[in-house]
């Protein structure tokens, strides 16, 4: 063997070893069931053992998923079509993943909207409480009249503004 051939062989050796290991492990990955038959032979398979095999002879088995709780169908809702009990395809898994992602995004959006609405309501209630406190304090309040001039708030106007502020506070800000 020439020195350059040895170098090429040595350079590709890790790749070849990895490929052989991958090929050998591919069968082991699919073997989900192990049991001993009546003769004591070890059986490795991707299919569950036959019903004639006793539970004490089963060495390894994929746990069966827990049965879904029975949900009575809604009277007006359409009955969902039953999915096959077999393994899901990659497309089904991808579709389920995308659905979960969409549901998560919608839940986050809804939560953010609720938080924004709660913050806006809290700010409104704080401003309304300050306005009510100012109206009830009896200090002189000026407002702009129709002519654009500053004018003091009269007694009747103050009472009306105070009763409106109280009503709005009771309606919107009391829990």
mmCIF file with all atom_site columns, C-alpha atoms in Angstrom:
data_model
loop_
_atom_site.group_PDB
_atom_site.id
_atom_site.type_symbol
_atom_site.label_atom_id
_atom_site.label_alt_id
_atom_site.label_comp_id
_atom_site.label_asym_id
_atom_site.label_entity_id
_atom_site.label_seq_id
_atom_site.pdbx_PDB_ins_code
_atom_site.Cartn_x
_atom_site.Cartn_y
_atom_site.Cartn_z
_atom_site.occupancy
_atom_site.B_iso_or_equiv
_atom_site.pdbx_formal_charge
_atom_site.auth_seq_id
_atom_site.auth_comp_id
_atom_site.auth_asym_id
_atom_site.auth_atom_id
_atom_site.pdbx_PDB_model_num
ATOM 1   C CA . UNK A 1 1   ? 0.000   0.000   0.000  1.00 0.00 ? 1   UNK A CA 1
ATOM 2   C CA . UNK A 1 2   ? 1.419   3.389   -0.978 1.00 0.00 ? 2   UNK A CA 1
ATOM 3   C CA . UNK A 1 3   ? 1.677   6.219   1.524  1.00 0.00 ? 3   UNK A CA 1
ATOM 4   C CA . UNK A 1 4   ? -1.034  8.260   -0.261 1.00 0.00 ? 4   UNK A CA 1
ATOM 5   C CA . UNK A 1 5   ? -3.433  5.266   -0.272 1.00 0.00 ? 5   UNK A CA 1
ATOM 6   C CA . UNK A 1 6   ? -2.797  4.749   3.446  1.00 0.00 ? 6   UNK A CA 1
ATOM 7   C CA . UNK A 1 7   ? -3.545  8.418   4.101  1.00 0.00 ? 7   UNK A CA 1
ATOM 8   C CA . UNK A 1 8   ? -6.807  8.248   2.133  1.00 0.00 ? 8   UNK A CA 1
ATOM 9   C CA . UNK A 1 9   ? -7.789  5.034   3.913  1.00 0.00 ? 9   UNK A CA 1
ATOM 10  C CA . UNK A 1 10  ? -6.969  6.553   7.319  1.00 0.00 ? 10  UNK A CA 1
ATOM 11  C CA . UNK A 1 11  ? -8.867  9.752   6.472  1.00 0.00 ? 11  UNK A CA 1
ATOM 12  C CA . UNK A 1 12  ? -12.032 7.882   5.460  1.00 0.00 ? 12  UNK A CA 1
ATOM 13  C CA . UNK A 1 13  ? -11.864 5.316   8.270  1.00 0.00 ? 13  UNK A CA 1
ATOM 14  C CA . UNK A 1 14  ? -13.935 7.347   10.778 1.00 0.00 ? 14  UNK A CA 1
ATOM 15  C CA . UNK A 1 15  ? -16.573 7.935   8.115  1.00 0.00 ? 15  UNK A CA 1
ATOM 16  C CA . UNK A 1 16  ? -16.708 4.237   7.256  1.00 0.00 ? 16  UNK A CA 1
ATOM 17  C CA . UNK A 1 17  ? -16.919 3.255   10.916 1.00 0.00 ? 17  UNK A CA 1
ATOM 18  C CA . UNK A 1 18  ? -19.760 5.706   11.510 1.00 0.00 ? 18  UNK A CA 1
ATOM 19  C CA . UNK A 1 19  ? -21.635 4.370   8.480  1.00 0.00 ? 19  UNK A CA 1
ATOM 20  C CA . UNK A 1 20  ? -21.283 0.760   9.657  1.00 0.00 ? 20  UNK A CA 1
ATOM 21  C CA . UNK A 1 21  ? -22.414 1.738   13.165 1.00 0.00 ? 21  UNK A CA 1
ATOM 22  C CA . UNK A 1 22  ? -25.409 3.566   11.756 1.00 0.00 ? 22  UNK A CA 1
ATOM 23  C CA . UNK A 1 23  ? -26.432 0.592   9.634  1.00 0.00 ? 23  UNK A CA 1
ATOM 24  C CA . UNK A 1 24  ? -26.083 -1.807  12.553 1.00 0.00 ? 24  UNK A CA 1
ATOM 25  C CA . UNK A 1 25  ? -28.038 0.390   14.943 1.00 0.00 ? 25  UNK A CA 1
ATOM 26  C CA . UNK A 1 26  ? -30.910 0.997   12.496 1.00 0.00 ? 26  UNK A CA 1
ATOM 27  C CA . UNK A 1 27  ? -32.356 -2.445  13.189 1.00 0.00 ? 27  UNK A CA 1
ATOM 28  C CA . UNK A 1 28  ? -32.014 -2.039  16.942 1.00 0.00 ? 28  UNK A CA 1
ATOM 29  C CA . UNK A 1 29  ? -33.852 1.276   16.889 1.00 0.00 ? 29  UNK A CA 1
ATOM 30  C CA . UNK A 1 30  ? -36.891 -0.317  15.276 1.00 0.00 ? 30  UNK A CA 1
ATOM 31  C CA . UNK A 1 31  ? -36.928 -3.330  17.631 1.00 0.00 ? 31  UNK A CA 1
ATOM 32  C CA . UNK A 1 32  ? -39.469 -2.254  20.204 1.00 0.00 ? 32  UNK A CA 1
ATOM 33  C CA . UNK A 1 33  ? -40.461 -5.710  21.489 1.00 0.00 ? 33  UNK A CA 1
ATOM 34  C CA . UNK A 1 34  ? -38.420 -8.578  22.947 1.00 0.00 ? 34  UNK A CA 1
ATOM 35  C CA . UNK A 1 35  ? -39.732 -11.886 24.256 1.00 0.00 ? 35  UNK A CA 1
ATOM 36  C CA . UNK A 1 36  ? -38.772 -15.532 24.610 1.00 0.00 ? 36  UNK A CA 1
ATOM 37  C CA . UNK A 1 37  ? -40.739 -18.154 22.718 1.00 0.00 ? 37  UNK A CA 1
ATOM 38  C CA . UNK A 1 38  ? -41.730 -21.612 24.029 1.00 0.00 ? 38  UNK A CA 1
ATOM 39  C CA . UNK A 1 39  ? -38.237 -22.962 23.132 1.00 0.00 ? 39  UNK A CA 1
ATOM 40  C CA . UNK A 1 40  ? -36.440 -20.179 25.046 1.00 0.00 ? 40  UNK A CA 1
ATOM 41  C CA . UNK A 1 41  ? -35.324 -18.394 21.849 1.00 0.00 ? 41  UNK A CA 1
ATOM 42  C CA . UNK A 1 42  ? -35.009 -14.590 22.134 1.00 0.00 ? 42  UNK A CA 1
ATOM 43  C CA . UNK A 1 43  ? -37.295 -12.872 19.612 1.00 0.00 ? 43  UNK A CA 1
ATOM 44  C CA . UNK A 1 44  ? -36.726 -9.210  18.716 1.00 0.00 ? 44  UNK A CA 1
ATOM 45  C CA . UNK A 1 45  ? -39.368 -7.475  16.634 1.00 0.00 ? 45  UNK A CA 1
ATOM 46  C CA . UNK A 1 46  ? -41.017 -4.184  15.818 1.00 0.00 ? 46  UNK A CA 1
ATOM 47  C CA . UNK A 1 47  ? -44.396 -5.961  16.106 1.00 0.00 ? 47  UNK A CA 1
ATOM 48  C CA . UNK A 1 48  ? -46.007 -6.897  19.436 1.00 0.00 ? 48  UNK A CA 1
ATOM 49  C CA . UNK A 1 49  ? -45.738 -10.538 20.495 1.00 0.00 ? 49  UNK A CA 1
ATOM 50  C CA . UNK A 1 50  ? -48.631 -12.863 19.633 1.00 0.00 ? 50  UNK A CA 1
ATOM 51  C CA . UNK A 1 51  ? -51.395 -13.331 22.169 1.00 0.00 ? 51  UNK A CA 1
ATOM 52  C CA . UNK A 1 52  ? -50.093 -16.852 22.939 1.00 0.00 ? 52  UNK A CA 1
ATOM 53  C CA . UNK A 1 53  ? -46.947 -15.392 24.591 1.00 0.00 ? 53  UNK A CA 1
ATOM 54  C CA . UNK A 1 54  ? -47.315 -15.179 28.367 1.00 0.00 ? 54  UNK A CA 1
ATOM 55  C CA . UNK A 1 55  ? -46.638 -11.790 30.010 1.00 0.00 ? 55  UNK A CA 1
ATOM 56  C CA . UNK A 1 56  ? -43.804 -13.383 32.025 1.00 0.00 ? 56  UNK A CA 1
ATOM 57  C CA . UNK A 1 57  ? -41.990 -14.205 28.731 1.00 0.00 ? 57  UNK A CA 1
ATOM 58  C CA . UNK A 1 58  ? -42.053 -10.587 27.488 1.00 0.00 ? 58  UNK A CA 1
ATOM 59  C CA . UNK A 1 59  ? -38.720 -8.885  28.144 1.00 0.00 ? 59  UNK A CA 1
ATOM 60  C CA . UNK A 1 60  ? -39.301 -5.507  26.518 1.00 0.00 ? 60  UNK A CA 1
ATOM 61  C CA . UNK A 1 61  ? -42.480 -3.938  25.192 1.00 0.00 ? 61  UNK A CA 1
ATOM 62  C CA . UNK A 1 62  ? -43.476 -0.425  24.203 1.00 0.00 ? 62  UNK A CA 1
ATOM 63  C CA . UNK A 1 63  ? -45.926 0.856   26.779 1.00 0.00 ? 63  UNK A CA 1
ATOM 64  C CA . UNK A 1 64  ? -49.434 1.157   25.439 1.00 0.00 ? 64  UNK A CA 1
ATOM 65  C CA . UNK A 1 65  ? -50.849 4.684   25.557 1.00 0.00 ? 65  UNK A CA 1
ATOM 66  C CA . UNK A 1 66  ? -53.458 5.303   28.209 1.00 0.00 ? 66  UNK A CA 1
ATOM 67  C CA . UNK A 1 67  ? -56.981 5.217   26.844 1.00 0.00 ? 67  UNK A CA 1
ATOM 68  C CA . UNK A 1 68  ? -58.529 8.629   26.316 1.00 0.00 ? 68  UNK A CA 1
ATOM 69  C CA . UNK A 1 69  ? -61.288 9.504   28.785 1.00 0.00 ? 69  UNK A CA 1
ATOM 70  C CA . UNK A 1 70  ? -64.737 9.027   27.355 1.00 0.00 ? 70  UNK A CA 1
ATOM 71  C CA . UNK A 1 71  ? -66.278 12.365  26.446 1.00 0.00 ? 71  UNK A CA 1
ATOM 72  C CA . UNK A 1 72  ? -69.976 12.425  25.655 1.00 0.00 ? 72  UNK A CA 1
ATOM 73  C CA . UNK A 1 73  ? -70.605 14.006  22.267 1.00 0.00 ? 73  UNK A CA 1
ATOM 74  C CA . UNK A 1 74  ? -72.189 17.435  22.263 1.00 0.00 ? 74  UNK A CA 1
ATOM 75  C CA . UNK A 1 75  ? -75.717 17.462  20.914 1.00 0.00 ? 75  UNK A CA 1
ATOM 76  C CA . UNK A 1 76  ? -75.101 20.104  18.224 1.00 0.00 ? 76  UNK A CA 1
ATOM 77  C CA . UNK A 1 77  ? -71.433 19.405  17.505 1.00 0.00 ? 77  UNK A CA 1
ATOM 78  C CA . UNK A 1 78  ? -70.272 17.292  14.621 1.00 0.00 ? 78  UNK A CA 1
ATOM 79  C CA . UNK A 1 79  ? -68.872 13.933  15.628 1.00 0.00 ? 79  UNK A CA 1
ATOM 80  C CA . UNK A 1 80  ? -65.115 13.950  14.981 1.00 0.00 ? 80  UNK A CA 1
ATOM 81  C CA . UNK A 1 81  ? -63.880 11.203  12.736 1.00 0.00 ? 81  UNK A CA 1
ATOM 82  C CA . UNK A 1 82  ? -61.821 8.573   14.496 1.00 0.00 ? 82  UNK A CA 1
ATOM 83  C CA . UNK A 1 83  ? -58.150 8.490   13.593 1.00 0.00 ? 83  UNK A CA 1
ATOM 84  C CA . UNK A 1 84  ? -56.532 5.162   12.819 1.00 0.00 ? 84  UNK A CA 1
ATOM 85  C CA . UNK A 1 85  ? -54.808 3.558   15.795 1.00 0.00 ? 85  UNK A CA 1
ATOM 86  C CA . UNK A 1 86  ? -51.613 2.938   13.796 1.00 0.00 ? 86  UNK A CA 1
ATOM 87  C CA . UNK A 1 87  ? -48.518 5.118   13.896 1.00 0.00 ? 87  UNK A CA 1
ATOM 88  C CA . UNK A 1 88  ? -48.834 8.660   12.619 1.00 0.00 ? 88  UNK A CA 1
ATOM 89  C CA . UNK A 1 89  ? -47.152 9.650   9.407  1.00 0.00 ? 89  UNK A CA 1
ATOM 90  C CA . UNK A 1 90  ? -44.654 12.489  9.283  1.00 0.00 ? 90  UNK A CA 1
ATOM 91  C CA . UNK A 1 91  ? -47.277 14.687  7.643  1.00 0.00 ? 91  UNK A CA 1
ATOM 92  C CA . UNK A 1 92  ? -49.760 13.967  10.470 1.00 0.00 ? 92  UNK A CA 1
ATOM 93  C CA . UNK A 1 93  ? -47.124 14.752  13.092 1.00 0.00 ? 93  UNK A CA 1
ATOM 94  C CA . UNK A 1 94  ? -46.210 17.979  11.280 1.00 0.00 ? 94  UNK A CA 1
ATOM 95  C CA . UNK A 1 95  ? -49.869 18.967  11.029 1.00 0.00 ? 95  UNK A CA 1
ATOM 96  C CA . UNK A 1 96  ? -50.397 18.277  14.733 1.00 0.00 ? 96  UNK A CA 1
ATOM 97  C CA . UNK A 1 97  ? -47.263 20.277  15.584 1.00 0.00 ? 97  UNK A CA 1
ATOM 98  C CA . UNK A 1 98  ? -48.413 23.235  13.486 1.00 0.00 ? 98  UNK A CA 1
ATOM 99  C CA . UNK A 1 99  ? -51.849 23.078  15.111 1.00 0.00 ? 99  UNK A CA 1
ATOM 100 C CA . UNK A 1 100 ? -50.293 23.129  18.589 1.00 0.00 ? 100 UNK A CA 1
ATOM 101 C CA . UNK A 1 101 ? -48.078 26.057  17.586 1.00 0.00 ? 101 UNK A CA 1
ATOM 102 C CA . UNK A 1 102 ? -51.083 27.976  16.232 1.00 0.00 ? 102 UNK A CA 1
ATOM 103 C CA . UNK A 1 103 ? -53.107 27.286  19.378 1.00 0.00 ? 103 UNK A CA 1
ATOM 104 C CA . UNK A 1 104 ? -50.193 28.437  21.514 1.00 0.00 ? 104 UNK A CA 1
ATOM 105 C CA . UNK A 1 105 ? -49.815 31.644  19.467 1.00 0.00 ? 105 UNK A CA 1
ATOM 106 C CA . UNK A 1 106 ? -53.557 32.338  19.736 1.00 0.00 ? 106 UNK A CA 1
ATOM 107 C CA . UNK A 1 107 ? -53.471 31.767  23.502 1.00 0.00 ? 107 UNK A CA 1
ATOM 108 C CA . UNK A 1 108 ? -50.496 34.113  23.876 1.00 0.00 ? 108 UNK A CA 1
ATOM 109 C CA . UNK A 1 109 ? -52.226 36.753  21.727 1.00 0.00 ? 109 UNK A CA 1
ATOM 110 C CA . UNK A 1 110 ? -55.414 36.442  23.778 1.00 0.00 ? 110 UNK A CA 1
ATOM 111 C CA . UNK A 1 111 ? -53.444 36.700  27.004 1.00 0.00 ? 111 UNK A CA 1
ATOM 112 C CA . UNK A 1 112 ? -51.599 39.792  25.748 1.00 0.00 ? 112 UNK A CA 1
ATOM 113 C CA . UNK A 1 113 ? -54.891 41.410  24.705 1.00 0.00 ? 113 UNK A CA 1
ATOM 114 C CA . UNK A 1 114 ? -56.406 40.690  28.127 1.00 0.00 ? 114 UNK A CA 1
ATOM 115 C CA . UNK A 1 115 ? -53.367 42.167  29.867 1.00 0.00 ? 115 UNK A CA 1
ATOM 116 C CA . UNK A 1 116 ? -53.497 45.280  27.667 1.00 0.00 ? 116 UNK A CA 1
ATOM 117 C CA . UNK A 1 117 ? -57.220 45.722  28.367 1.00 0.00 ? 117 UNK A CA 1
ATOM 118 C CA . UNK A 1 118 ? -56.639 45.292  32.116 1.00 0.00 ? 118 UNK A CA 1
ATOM 119 C CA . UNK A 1 119 ? -53.808 47.842  32.054 1.00 0.00 ? 119 UNK A CA 1
ATOM 120 C CA . UNK A 1 120 ? -55.940 50.305  30.089 1.00 0.00 ? 120 UNK A CA 1
ATOM 121 C CA . UNK A 1 121 ? -58.836 49.861  32.534 1.00 0.00 ? 121 UNK A CA 1
ATOM 122 C CA . UNK A 1 122 ? -56.515 50.342  35.506 1.00 0.00 ? 122 UNK A CA 1
ATOM 123 C CA . UNK A 1 123 ? -55.170 53.572  33.993 1.00 0.00 ? 123 UNK A CA 1
ATOM 124 C CA . UNK A 1 124 ? -58.716 54.808  33.253 1.00 0.00 ? 124 UNK A CA 1
ATOM 125 C CA . UNK A 1 125 ? -59.832 54.035  36.804 1.00 0.00 ? 125 UNK A CA 1
ATOM 126 C CA . UNK A 1 126 ? -56.807 55.784  38.255 1.00 0.00 ? 126 UNK A CA 1
ATOM 127 C CA . UNK A 1 127 ? -57.503 58.921  36.197 1.00 0.00 ? 127 UNK A CA 1
ATOM 128 C CA . UNK A 1 128 ? -61.222 58.785  37.058 1.00 0.00 ? 128 UNK A CA 1
ATOM 129 C CA . UNK A 1 129 ? -60.393 58.414  40.764 1.00 0.00 ? 129 UNK A CA 1
ATOM 130 C CA . UNK A 1 130 ? -58.089 61.440  40.594 1.00 0.00 ? 130 UNK A CA 1
ATOM 131 C CA . UNK A 1 131 ? -60.791 63.473  38.799 1.00 0.00 ? 131 UNK A CA 1
ATOM 132 C CA . UNK A 1 132 ? -63.383 62.473  41.412 1.00 0.00 ? 132 UNK A CA 1
ATOM 133 C CA . UNK A 1 133 ? -60.984 63.360  44.227 1.00 0.00 ? 133 UNK A CA 1
ATOM 134 C CA . UNK A 1 134 ? -60.357 66.770  42.638 1.00 0.00 ? 134 UNK A CA 1
ATOM 135 C CA . UNK A 1 135 ? -64.086 67.442  42.176 1.00 0.00 ? 135 UNK A CA 1
ATOM 136 C CA . UNK A 1 136 ? -64.878 66.433  45.766 1.00 0.00 ? 136 UNK A CA 1
ATOM 137 C CA . UNK A 1 137 ? -62.000 68.443  47.248 1.00 0.00 ? 137 UNK A CA 1
ATOM 138 C CA . UNK A 1 138 ? -63.775 71.772  46.661 1.00 0.00 ? 138 UNK A CA 1
ATOM 139 C CA . UNK A 1 139 ? -60.759 73.488  45.103 1.00 0.00 ? 139 UNK A CA 1
ATOM 140 C CA . UNK A 1 140 ? -61.402 75.967  42.336 1.00 0.00 ? 140 UNK A CA 1
ATOM 141 C CA . UNK A 1 141 ? -61.541 74.295  38.912 1.00 0.00 ? 141 UNK A CA 1
ATOM 142 C CA . UNK A 1 142 ? -61.238 76.172  35.666 1.00 0.00 ? 142 UNK A CA 1
ATOM 143 C CA . UNK A 1 143 ? -62.389 74.910  32.318 1.00 0.00 ? 143 UNK A CA 1
ATOM 144 C CA . UNK A 1 144 ? -62.472 76.306  28.805 1.00 0.00 ? 144 UNK A CA 1
ATOM 145 C CA . UNK A 1 145 ? -65.839 77.736  27.739 1.00 0.00 ? 145 UNK A CA 1
ATOM 146 C CA . UNK A 1 146 ? -67.396 77.951  24.264 1.00 0.00 ? 146 UNK A CA 1
ATOM 147 C CA . UNK A 1 147 ? -65.452 81.105  23.468 1.00 0.00 ? 147 UNK A CA 1
ATOM 148 C CA . UNK A 1 148 ? -62.143 79.452  24.307 1.00 0.00 ? 148 UNK A CA 1
ATOM 149 C CA . UNK A 1 149 ? -61.730 81.435  27.527 1.00 0.00 ? 149 UNK A CA 1
ATOM 150 C CA . UNK A 1 150 ? -60.871 80.029  30.961 1.00 0.00 ? 150 UNK A CA 1
ATOM 151 C CA . UNK A 1 151 ? -63.905 80.113  33.269 1.00 0.00 ? 151 UNK A CA 1
ATOM 152 C CA . UNK A 1 152 ? -64.433 78.796  36.782 1.00 0.00 ? 152 UNK A CA 1
ATOM 153 C CA . UNK A 1 153 ? -66.661 75.758  37.147 1.00 0.00 ? 153 UNK A CA 1
ATOM 154 C CA . UNK A 1 154 ? -70.022 76.743  38.647 1.00 0.00 ? 154 UNK A CA 1
ATOM 155 C CA . UNK A 1 155 ? -71.698 74.867  41.517 1.00 0.00 ? 155 UNK A CA 1
ATOM 156 C CA . UNK A 1 156 ? -74.294 73.100  39.334 1.00 0.00 ? 156 UNK A CA 1
ATOM 157 C CA . UNK A 1 157 ? -71.641 72.061  36.819 1.00 0.00 ? 157 UNK A CA 1
ATOM 158 C CA . UNK A 1 158 ? -69.436 70.745  39.615 1.00 0.00 ? 158 UNK A CA 1
ATOM 159 C CA . UNK A 1 159 ? -72.273 68.695  41.141 1.00 0.00 ? 159 UNK A CA 1
ATOM 160 C CA . UNK A 1 160 ? -73.172 67.226  37.755 1.00 0.00 ? 160 UNK A CA 1
ATOM 161 C CA . UNK A 1 161 ? -69.516 66.386  36.948 1.00 0.00 ? 161 UNK A CA 1
ATOM 162 C CA . UNK A 1 162 ? -69.088 64.845  40.433 1.00 0.00 ? 162 UNK A CA 1
ATOM 163 C CA . UNK A 1 163 ? -72.195 62.644  40.131 1.00 0.00 ? 163 UNK A CA 1
ATOM 164 C CA . UNK A 1 164 ? -71.123 61.502  36.616 1.00 0.00 ? 164 UNK A CA 1
ATOM 165 C CA . UNK A 1 165 ? -67.616 60.683  37.864 1.00 0.00 ? 165 UNK A CA 1
ATOM 166 C CA . UNK A 1 166 ? -69.038 58.711  40.829 1.00 0.00 ? 166 UNK A CA 1
ATOM 167 C CA . UNK A 1 167 ? -71.405 56.777  38.581 1.00 0.00 ? 167 UNK A CA 1
ATOM 168 C CA . UNK A 1 168 ? -68.620 55.967  36.092 1.00 0.00 ? 168 UNK A CA 1
ATOM 169 C CA . UNK A 1 169 ? -66.300 54.912  38.919 1.00 0.00 ? 169 UNK A CA 1
ATOM 170 C CA . UNK A 1 170 ? -68.959 52.643  40.478 1.00 0.00 ? 170 UNK A CA 1
ATOM 171 C CA . UNK A 1 171 ? -69.824 51.140  37.088 1.00 0.00 ? 171 UNK A CA 1
ATOM 172 C CA . UNK A 1 172 ? -66.325 50.577  35.702 1.00 0.00 ? 172 UNK A CA 1
ATOM 173 C CA . UNK A 1 173 ? -63.872 50.473  38.566 1.00 0.00 ? 173 UNK A CA 1
ATOM 174 C CA . UNK A 1 174 ? -65.423 48.584  41.468 1.00 0.00 ? 174 UNK A CA 1
ATOM 175 C CA . UNK A 1 175 ? -64.678 44.860  41.422 1.00 0.00 ? 175 UNK A CA 1
#
